[in-house]
Amino acid sequence: MQNMLNKTKGDRWIWLIVILLSIWSLLAVYSATGTLAYKRGVGTEAILMKHLMFVVGGLALMYFSHLLDYKYYAGISKLLMVITIPLLLYTLLFGANVNEASRWVTIPLINQTFQTSDMAKLALITFLARTLTRKQENIKDVKKAFLPIMGSVCVVFILIALANLSTALMLFGVSILLLIIGRISVKQIAIVCLGGLVLLTAVVFLGPRRKTYVSRIEVFMHPEKADPDKSFQANQSKIAIATGGIMGKGPGNSTQRNFLPHPYSDFVYALIIEEYGLVGGLALVVLYLLFLWRCILIVTQSPKAFGALLAAGLSFSLTIQAFANMAVAVGLGPVTGVPLPLVSMGGTSILFTSVAFGIILSVSRDIDEKKADSTTSDKEKNKEKKVIIGEIPAMA
């Protein structure tokens, strides 16, 4: 155990944030899953133990991911993209249909569902970071740099958007941010945005879930005219937040958990505010903002472009996802199926989010090691100077 702690490197603040979010996740999930446990005919403790296994598994993946030199993720990204695109296509055609969306693939033997878009987010961001780094000398070249980048972004976007538009839009936004940081020209970025807009329009008005997307937008824009059944989730979430007050009802004392359809995943932030109040809600916001700030420091200090792009892309993705989830819970956006990173209950979401945190910590670990080597080198040079000066004979 002591050996593992000695090998734990990287930004200490990010480690602390991960631990706090994990503890909060266990408290929230235990409080929110009473109704789910009743429907499944199991005890709440059984669901909590399963969630705990994923949390511990996520921490283990984070630990091993941060030990691996981040430069190896450049090669891994190619393999991930080769696996991800066929897997996304398979999910659309043959995936498990849950809530009228084919987002999951059932893993044989263990009978555990696997959300392929979680892998796709990690794959595309690492692949873009690698491609933008490798193509810097030809970054303005349309054939050598622009087309491969645009092709990967648009293909992944359309494959995810057909079943999960909110995740696809967030991933597309992160991709555009990476293109800006990677010095892609404004003209080329505008072309990517135009291509994304065309694909978005096609998905919203022609895709298999077009009725769901249009309905959610209409409910959000005109809640007073909406069908009560369609606005039920949003209304129950607002009730939870309104009754939470400043200090909340206390851990485990939520009443809206019995009415919210997904108080342990999509609307876990509403349950947190109900139980921990405005103070708890703001504390969670501060944790994600602190995480983003620490990641920005990592980006600015990284000596290599790949490390900077990798940390920037993953941190933007996690932070945007967190604030998208919180915005939905407080009524600032239409209802989506986006989980709160490291807090919402969900197997693959926790595991891949943990890997993303681990990669960011790997970049941070590399920065710390280079600083330590530089400090050691400076000390050795100073010692050599003192020895040389000491050997010079004193002038008579």
Tab-separated table of C-alpha atoms in Angstrom:
chain	number	residue	atom	x	y	z
A	1	MET	CA	0.000	0.000	0.000
A	2	GLN	CA	2.817	2.386	0.910
A	3	ASN	CA	4.515	1.522	-2.378
A	4	MET	CA	1.327	2.462	-4.301
A	5	LEU	CA	1.093	5.781	-2.467
A	6	ASN	CA	4.736	6.528	-3.268
A	7	LYS	CA	4.029	5.899	-6.964
A	8	THR	CA	0.947	8.137	-6.947
A	9	LYS	CA	2.011	11.272	-8.777
A	10	GLY	CA	0.384	14.154	-10.595
A	11	ASP	CA	-1.656	17.101	-9.409
A	12	ARG	CA	-2.666	16.525	-5.779
A	13	TRP	CA	-5.687	18.796	-6.109
A	14	ILE	CA	-7.122	16.640	-8.899
A	15	TRP	CA	-6.633	13.513	-6.765
A	16	LEU	CA	-8.473	15.240	-3.914
A	17	ILE	CA	-11.322	16.305	-6.227
A	18	VAL	CA	-11.687	12.735	-7.530
A	19	ILE	CA	-11.867	11.328	-3.992
A	20	LEU	CA	-14.457	13.923	-2.896
A	21	LEU	CA	-16.632	13.318	-5.975
A	22	SER	CA	-16.419	9.548	-5.449
A	23	ILE	CA	-17.517	9.830	-1.806
A	24	TRP	CA	-20.350	12.157	-2.792
A	25	SER	CA	-21.383	9.698	-5.494
A	26	LEU	CA	-21.670	6.855	-2.967
A	27	LEU	CA	-23.806	8.988	-0.631
A	28	ALA	CA	-26.102	10.223	-3.417
A	29	VAL	CA	-26.554	6.829	-5.086
A	30	TYR	CA	-27.321	5.111	-1.766
A	31	SER	CA	-29.958	7.754	-1.028
A	32	ALA	CA	-31.482	7.750	-4.527
A	33	THR	CA	-31.837	4.048	-5.317
A	34	GLY	CA	-34.584	2.993	-2.889
A	35	THR	CA	-37.291	2.944	-5.574
A	36	LEU	CA	-34.961	1.241	-8.058
A	37	ALA	CA	-34.117	-1.437	-5.494
A	38	TYR	CA	-37.833	-2.035	-4.847
A	39	LYS	CA	-38.531	-2.444	-8.582
A	40	ARG	CA	-35.672	-4.923	-8.944
A	41	GLY	CA	-36.629	-6.783	-5.797
A	42	VAL	CA	-33.227	-6.322	-4.150
A	43	GLY	CA	-31.892	-4.360	-1.196
A	44	THR	CA	-30.506	-0.857	-1.584
A	45	GLU	CA	-27.216	-2.150	-0.186
A	46	ALA	CA	-26.892	-4.547	-3.144
A	47	ILE	CA	-27.070	-1.660	-5.619
A	48	LEU	CA	-24.681	0.381	-3.489
A	49	MET	CA	-22.138	-2.456	-3.419
A	50	LYS	CA	-22.296	-2.799	-7.201
A	51	HIS	CA	-21.791	0.946	-7.567
A	52	LEU	CA	-18.916	0.785	-5.063
A	53	MET	CA	-17.250	-1.884	-7.198
A	54	PHE	CA	-17.377	0.426	-10.224
A	55	VAL	CA	-16.050	3.357	-8.171
A	56	VAL	CA	-13.149	1.268	-6.842
A	57	GLY	CA	-12.557	-0.151	-10.327
A	58	GLY	CA	-12.533	3.388	-11.713
A	59	LEU	CA	-9.965	4.516	-9.137
A	60	ALA	CA	-7.805	1.503	-10.037
A	61	LEU	CA	-8.030	2.349	-13.755
A	62	MET	CA	-7.191	5.970	-12.965
A	63	TYR	CA	-4.143	4.883	-10.971
A	64	PHE	CA	-2.766	2.609	-13.714
A	65	SER	CA	-3.645	5.128	-16.456
A	66	HIS	CA	-1.660	7.851	-14.697
A	67	LEU	CA	1.375	5.534	-14.341
A	68	LEU	CA	1.534	5.013	-18.121
A	69	ASP	CA	3.527	7.695	-19.946
A	70	TYR	CA	0.960	9.851	-21.749
A	71	LYS	CA	2.961	9.630	-24.995
A	72	TYR	CA	1.806	6.001	-25.376
A	73	TYR	CA	-1.784	7.220	-25.673
A	74	ALA	CA	-0.933	8.572	-29.136
A	75	GLY	CA	-0.552	5.009	-30.415
A	76	ILE	CA	-3.461	3.724	-28.343
A	77	SER	CA	-5.725	6.385	-29.897
A	78	LYS	CA	-5.344	4.833	-33.359
A	79	LEU	CA	-6.374	1.440	-32.026
A	80	LEU	CA	-9.322	2.981	-30.181
A	81	MET	CA	-10.574	4.692	-33.343
A	82	VAL	CA	-10.302	1.444	-35.331
A	83	ILE	CA	-12.426	-0.289	-32.683
A	84	THR	CA	-14.808	2.602	-31.924
A	85	ILE	CA	-16.258	3.386	-35.356
A	86	PRO	CA	-17.390	-0.210	-36.162
A	87	LEU	CA	-18.617	-0.549	-32.563
A	88	LEU	CA	-20.749	2.599	-32.854
A	89	LEU	CA	-22.217	1.298	-36.110
A	90	TYR	CA	-22.924	-2.085	-34.517
A	91	THR	CA	-24.618	-0.341	-31.576
A	92	LEU	CA	-26.956	1.565	-33.899
A	93	LEU	CA	-27.952	-1.572	-35.780
A	94	PHE	CA	-27.934	-4.282	-33.116
A	95	GLY	CA	-27.510	-2.512	-29.758
A	96	ALA	CA	-29.790	-2.917	-26.763
A	97	ASN	CA	-32.726	-0.528	-27.025
A	98	VAL	CA	-33.287	1.352	-23.765
A	99	ASN	CA	-35.662	4.352	-23.568
A	100	GLU	CA	-36.111	4.277	-27.369
A	101	ALA	CA	-32.374	4.686	-27.977
A	102	SER	CA	-29.750	2.154	-29.133
A	103	ARG	CA	-26.802	3.368	-27.069
A	104	TRP	CA	-25.769	0.152	-25.345
A	105	VAL	CA	-24.151	-3.132	-26.277
A	106	THR	CA	-24.680	-6.071	-23.942
A	107	ILE	CA	-21.443	-7.816	-23.005
A	108	PRO	CA	-21.862	-11.622	-23.186
A	109	LEU	CA	-21.374	-13.822	-20.110
A	110	ILE	CA	-21.521	-10.979	-17.549
A	111	ASN	CA	-24.743	-9.539	-19.061
A	112	GLN	CA	-23.521	-5.972	-18.421
A	113	THR	CA	-24.530	-3.160	-20.804
A	114	PHE	CA	-21.748	-1.071	-22.321
A	115	GLN	CA	-22.346	2.462	-23.641
A	116	THR	CA	-20.134	2.804	-26.703
A	117	SER	CA	-20.273	6.608	-26.816
A	118	ASP	CA	-18.168	6.675	-23.616
A	119	MET	CA	-15.335	4.952	-25.464
A	120	ALA	CA	-15.920	7.133	-28.538
A	121	LYS	CA	-15.379	10.344	-26.538
A	122	LEU	CA	-12.042	9.131	-25.239
A	123	ALA	CA	-11.013	7.770	-28.643
A	124	LEU	CA	-11.828	10.901	-30.646
A	125	ILE	CA	-10.207	13.355	-28.214
A	126	THR	CA	-6.958	11.382	-27.956
A	127	PHE	CA	-6.929	10.828	-31.736
A	128	LEU	CA	-7.475	14.532	-32.447
A	129	ALA	CA	-4.690	15.482	-30.020
A	130	ARG	CA	-2.356	13.048	-31.780
A	131	THR	CA	-3.335	14.146	-35.306
A	132	LEU	CA	-3.079	17.867	-34.550
A	133	THR	CA	0.377	17.326	-33.028
A	134	ARG	CA	1.666	15.210	-35.919
A	135	LYS	CA	0.268	17.531	-38.604
A	136	GLN	CA	1.573	20.839	-37.210
A	137	GLU	CA	4.053	21.259	-40.082
A	138	ASN	CA	1.253	20.757	-42.642
A	139	ILE	CA	-1.590	22.103	-40.530
A	140	LYS	CA	-2.871	24.327	-43.362
A	141	ASP	CA	-2.754	21.511	-45.923
A	142	VAL	CA	-6.298	20.458	-46.804
A	143	LYS	CA	-5.441	16.971	-48.046
A	144	LYS	CA	-2.836	15.986	-45.442
A	145	ALA	CA	-4.317	17.556	-42.317
A	146	PHE	CA	-7.801	19.003	-42.710
A	147	LEU	CA	-9.629	16.119	-44.412
A	148	PRO	CA	-8.452	13.399	-41.959
A	149	ILE	CA	-9.415	15.620	-39.020
A	150	MET	CA	-12.806	16.655	-40.419
A	151	GLY	CA	-13.570	13.101	-41.482
A	152	SER	CA	-12.931	11.614	-38.031
A	153	VAL	CA	-14.959	14.328	-36.265
A	154	CYS	CA	-17.971	14.116	-38.590
A	155	VAL	CA	-18.083	10.301	-38.723
A	156	VAL	CA	-18.033	9.939	-34.930
A	157	PHE	CA	-20.509	12.811	-34.564
A	158	ILE	CA	-23.134	11.326	-36.862
A	159	LEU	CA	-22.796	7.805	-35.418
A	160	ILE	CA	-23.322	9.073	-31.865
A	161	ALA	CA	-25.922	11.733	-32.733
A	162	LEU	CA	-28.380	9.250	-34.237
A	163	ALA	CA	-28.910	7.758	-30.762
A	164	ASN	CA	-27.453	10.352	-28.352
A	165	LEU	CA	-27.575	13.889	-29.698
A	166	SER	CA	-26.553	15.679	-26.482
A	167	THR	CA	-23.321	13.675	-26.133
A	168	ALA	CA	-22.549	14.176	-29.829
A	169	LEU	CA	-23.026	17.954	-29.576
A	170	MET	CA	-20.750	18.224	-26.538
A	171	LEU	CA	-18.080	16.100	-28.224
A	172	PHE	CA	-18.349	18.211	-31.381
A	173	GLY	CA	-17.911	21.390	-29.296
A	174	VAL	CA	-14.795	19.969	-27.608
A	175	SER	CA	-13.431	19.006	-31.034
A	176	ILE	CA	-13.849	22.588	-32.259
A	177	LEU	CA	-12.012	23.877	-29.169
A	178	LEU	CA	-9.142	21.485	-29.911
A	179	LEU	CA	-9.028	22.652	-33.535
A	180	ILE	CA	-8.749	26.261	-32.333
A	181	ILE	CA	-5.948	25.380	-29.889
A	182	GLY	CA	-4.278	23.262	-32.587
A	183	ARG	CA	-3.953	26.301	-34.922
A	184	ILE	CA	-6.407	25.144	-37.586
A	185	SER	CA	-7.357	28.144	-39.721
A	186	VAL	CA	-10.602	30.020	-39.074
A	187	LYS	CA	-11.801	29.172	-42.581
A	188	GLN	CA	-11.318	25.443	-42.059
A	189	ILE	CA	-12.971	25.555	-38.630
A	190	ALA	CA	-15.930	27.360	-40.219
A	191	ILE	CA	-16.198	24.541	-42.782
A	192	VAL	CA	-16.195	21.939	-39.973
A	193	CYS	CA	-18.914	23.894	-38.152
A	194	LEU	CA	-20.975	24.132	-41.335
A	195	GLY	CA	-20.616	20.396	-41.897
A	196	GLY	CA	-21.662	19.773	-38.296
A	197	LEU	CA	-24.696	22.036	-38.703
A	198	VAL	CA	-25.807	20.134	-41.809
A	199	LEU	CA	-25.438	16.811	-40.002
A	200	LEU	CA	-27.254	18.178	-36.946
A	201	THR	CA	-30.181	19.358	-39.057
A	202	ALA	CA	-30.388	15.973	-40.761
A	203	VAL	CA	-30.370	14.124	-37.422
A	204	VAL	CA	-32.981	16.379	-35.781
A	205	PHE	CA	-35.441	16.351	-38.675
A	206	LEU	CA	-34.701	13.040	-40.426
A	207	GLY	CA	-33.102	10.810	-37.778
A	208	PRO	CA	-34.805	7.869	-36.024
A	209	ARG	CA	-35.310	9.908	-32.811
A	210	ARG	CA	-36.477	13.106	-34.515
A	211	LYS	CA	-39.804	13.138	-32.650
A	212	THR	CA	-38.040	12.855	-29.294
A	213	TYR	CA	-35.591	15.665	-30.082
A	214	VAL	CA	-38.281	18.044	-31.376
A	215	SER	CA	-40.538	17.227	-28.404
A	216	ARG	CA	-37.795	17.960	-25.853
A	217	ILE	CA	-36.981	21.286	-27.462
A	218	GLU	CA	-40.664	22.272	-27.541
A	219	VAL	CA	-41.116	21.317	-23.872
A	220	PHE	CA	-38.074	23.373	-22.920
A	221	MET	CA	-39.099	26.414	-24.976
A	222	HIS	CA	-42.803	26.328	-24.018
A	223	PRO	CA	-43.205	24.427	-20.709
A	224	GLU	CA	-46.602	26.032	-20.037
A	225	LYS	CA	-48.043	24.420	-23.191
A	226	ALA	CA	-46.315	21.062	-22.789
A	227	ASP	CA	-47.975	17.761	-22.007
A	228	PRO	CA	-47.583	17.151	-18.219
A	229	ASP	CA	-46.218	13.664	-18.923
A	230	LYS	CA	-43.457	15.059	-21.137
A	231	SER	CA	-42.459	17.786	-18.662
A	232	PHE	CA	-42.718	15.481	-15.645
A	233	GLN	CA	-38.966	14.966	-15.156
A	234	ALA	CA	-38.121	18.657	-15.423
A	235	ASN	CA	-40.950	19.649	-13.070
A	236	GLN	CA	-39.989	17.105	-10.406
A	237	SER	CA	-36.378	18.254	-10.627
A	238	LYS	CA	-37.422	21.867	-10.029
A	239	ILE	CA	-39.512	20.806	-7.022
A	240	ALA	CA	-36.490	19.000	-5.558
A	241	ILE	CA	-34.316	22.084	-5.968
A	242	ALA	CA	-36.981	24.464	-4.640
A	243	THR	CA	-37.587	22.404	-1.491
A	244	GLY	CA	-33.872	21.990	-0.768
A	245	GLY	CA	-33.467	25.545	0.471
A	246	ILE	CA	-30.109	26.900	1.607
A	247	MET	CA	-28.879	23.996	3.737
A	248	GLY	CA	-31.012	21.128	2.368
A	249	LYS	CA	-33.067	18.433	4.059
A	250	GLY	CA	-30.029	16.421	5.084
A	251	PRO	CA	-28.385	13.289	3.643
A	252	GLY	CA	-30.926	10.546	2.918
A	253	ASN	CA	-33.966	12.771	3.523
A	254	SER	CA	-34.979	13.415	-0.103
A	255	THR	CA	-38.650	13.017	-0.951
A	256	GLN	CA	-38.405	13.704	-4.701
A	257	ARG	CA	-36.252	10.615	-5.175
A	258	ASN	CA	-39.563	8.727	-5.128
A	259	PHE	CA	-40.890	10.751	-8.074
A	260	LEU	CA	-37.855	11.560	-10.218
A	261	PRO	CA	-37.402	8.852	-12.879
A	262	HIS	CA	-33.581	8.879	-12.635
A	263	PRO	CA	-32.495	10.558	-9.377
A	264	TYR	CA	-29.313	8.450	-9.284
A	265	SER	CA	-28.057	9.338	-12.783
A	266	ASP	CA	-29.511	12.069	-15.028
A	267	PHE	CA	-31.002	14.097	-12.140
A	268	VAL	CA	-28.561	13.308	-9.355
A	269	TYR	CA	-27.684	17.021	-9.095
A	270	ALA	CA	-31.314	17.870	-8.227
A	271	LEU	CA	-31.247	15.240	-5.469
A	272	ILE	CA	-27.938	16.647	-4.150
A	273	ILE	CA	-29.405	20.150	-3.915
A	274	GLU	CA	-32.518	18.795	-2.210
A	275	GLU	CA	-30.454	16.993	0.436
A	276	TYR	CA	-27.480	19.344	0.762
A	277	GLY	CA	-29.138	22.607	-0.263
A	278	LEU	CA	-27.767	25.515	-2.239
A	279	VAL	CA	-24.521	25.183	-0.275
A	280	GLY	CA	-24.029	21.606	-1.505
A	281	GLY	CA	-24.946	22.522	-5.074
A	282	LEU	CA	-22.436	25.393	-5.127
A	283	ALA	CA	-19.772	23.196	-3.525
A	284	LEU	CA	-20.139	20.717	-6.384
A	285	VAL	CA	-19.853	23.539	-8.946
A	286	VAL	CA	-16.688	24.769	-7.212
A	287	LEU	CA	-15.145	21.283	-7.361
A	288	TYR	CA	-15.601	21.082	-11.145
A	289	LEU	CA	-14.339	24.652	-11.634
A	290	LEU	CA	-11.308	23.883	-9.472
A	291	PHE	CA	-10.678	20.792	-11.588
A	292	LEU	CA	-10.847	22.900	-14.770
A	293	TRP	CA	-8.463	25.491	-13.295
A	294	ARG	CA	-5.908	22.829	-12.333
A	295	CYS	CA	-6.163	21.347	-15.836
A	296	ILE	CA	-5.588	24.758	-17.439
A	297	LEU	CA	-2.399	25.034	-15.379
A	298	ILE	CA	-1.344	21.610	-16.672
A	299	VAL	CA	-2.049	22.713	-20.266
A	300	THR	CA	0.016	25.904	-19.912
A	301	GLN	CA	2.933	24.083	-18.257
A	302	SER	CA	3.095	21.086	-20.596
A	303	PRO	CA	6.308	21.247	-22.686
A	304	LYS	CA	4.828	19.071	-25.456
A	305	ALA	CA	1.913	19.943	-27.738
A	306	PHE	CA	0.412	16.456	-27.476
A	307	GLY	CA	0.266	16.602	-23.670
A	308	ALA	CA	-1.286	20.073	-23.733
A	309	LEU	CA	-3.932	19.097	-26.319
A	310	LEU	CA	-4.683	15.843	-24.496
A	311	ALA	CA	-5.213	17.557	-21.129
A	312	ALA	CA	-7.210	20.387	-22.722
A	313	GLY	CA	-9.540	18.103	-24.684
A	314	LEU	CA	-10.281	15.710	-21.830
A	315	SER	CA	-10.726	18.449	-19.216
A	316	PHE	CA	-13.044	20.465	-21.470
A	317	SER	CA	-15.062	17.326	-22.213
A	318	LEU	CA	-15.531	16.420	-18.530
A	319	THR	CA	-16.294	19.986	-17.429
A	320	ILE	CA	-18.767	20.677	-20.246
A	321	GLN	CA	-20.508	17.379	-19.486
A	322	ALA	CA	-20.732	18.266	-15.792
A	323	PHE	CA	-22.245	21.688	-16.415
A	324	ALA	CA	-24.599	20.301	-19.081
A	325	ASN	CA	-25.965	17.825	-16.522
A	326	MET	CA	-26.354	20.542	-13.877
A	327	ALA	CA	-27.962	22.924	-16.370
A	328	VAL	CA	-30.625	20.334	-17.227
A	329	ALA	CA	-31.339	19.697	-13.543
A	330	VAL	CA	-31.942	23.389	-12.796
A	331	GLY	CA	-34.017	23.947	-15.954
A	332	LEU	CA	-31.447	25.791	-18.081
A	333	GLY	CA	-31.525	23.206	-20.863
A	334	PRO	CA	-33.775	20.537	-22.406
A	335	VAL	CA	-33.789	17.098	-20.796
A	336	THR	CA	-30.874	14.913	-21.909
A	337	GLY	CA	-29.305	11.650	-20.819
A	338	VAL	CA	-25.927	13.078	-19.796
A	339	PRO	CA	-24.497	11.762	-16.492
A	340	LEU	CA	-22.638	13.872	-13.929
A	341	PRO	CA	-18.968	12.785	-14.177
A	342	LEU	CA	-17.866	10.530	-11.285
A	343	VAL	CA	-21.115	11.241	-9.390
A	344	SER	CA	-23.945	9.651	-11.390
A	345	MET	CA	-24.466	5.914	-11.182
A	346	GLY	CA	-23.286	4.142	-14.314
A	347	GLY	CA	-20.715	1.477	-15.006
A	348	THR	CA	-19.002	2.389	-18.285
A	349	SER	CA	-19.399	6.119	-17.636
A	350	ILE	CA	-17.454	5.878	-14.362
A	351	LEU	CA	-14.753	3.628	-15.838
A	352	PHE	CA	-14.041	5.718	-18.945
A	353	THR	CA	-14.293	8.965	-16.986
A	354	SER	CA	-11.724	7.569	-14.574
A	355	VAL	CA	-9.395	6.715	-17.461
A	356	ALA	CA	-9.755	10.306	-18.722
A	357	PHE	CA	-8.796	11.636	-15.285
A	358	GLY	CA	-5.858	9.204	-15.245
A	359	ILE	CA	-4.563	10.460	-18.617
A	360	ILE	CA	-4.719	14.066	-17.397
A	361	LEU	CA	-2.790	13.034	-14.265
A	362	SER	CA	-0.245	11.274	-16.484
A	363	VAL	CA	0.444	14.579	-18.256
A	364	SER	CA	0.693	16.288	-14.860
A	365	ARG	CA	3.073	13.574	-13.598
A	366	ASP	CA	5.355	14.113	-16.601
A	367	ILE	CA	5.482	17.862	-15.882
A	368	ASP	CA	6.349	17.265	-12.214
A	369	GLU	CA	9.095	14.770	-13.115
A	370	LYS	CA	10.664	17.164	-15.611
A	371	LYS	CA	10.604	19.942	-13.000
A	372	ALA	CA	12.235	17.624	-10.470
A	373	ASP	CA	14.919	16.596	-12.996
A	374	SER	CA	15.561	20.245	-13.847
A	375	THR	CA	15.891	21.162	-10.169
A	376	THR	CA	18.272	18.244	-9.544
A	377	SER	CA	20.348	19.223	-12.584
A	378	ASP	CA	20.592	22.845	-11.395
A	379	LYS	CA	21.716	21.690	-7.936
A	380	GLU	CA	24.401	19.455	-9.449
A	381	LYS	CA	25.660	22.321	-11.610
A	382	ASN	CA	25.840	24.598	-8.566
A	383	LYS	CA	27.808	21.941	-6.676
A	384	GLU	CA	30.252	21.614	-9.591
A	385	LYS	CA	30.736	25.389	-9.656
A	386	LYS	CA	31.482	25.439	-5.917
A	387	VAL	CA	34.013	22.611	-6.302
A	388	ILE	CA	35.758	24.377	-9.178
A	389	ILE	CA	35.845	27.667	-7.297
A	390	GLY	CA	37.205	25.841	-4.228
A	391	GLU	CA	40.037	24.336	-6.284
A	392	ILE	CA	41.215	27.700	-7.636
A	393	PRO	CA	44.328	28.706	-5.615
A	394	ALA	CA	44.036	31.913	-3.662
A	395	MET	CA	45.952	34.881	-5.092
A	396	ALA	CA	48.989	35.939	-3.047
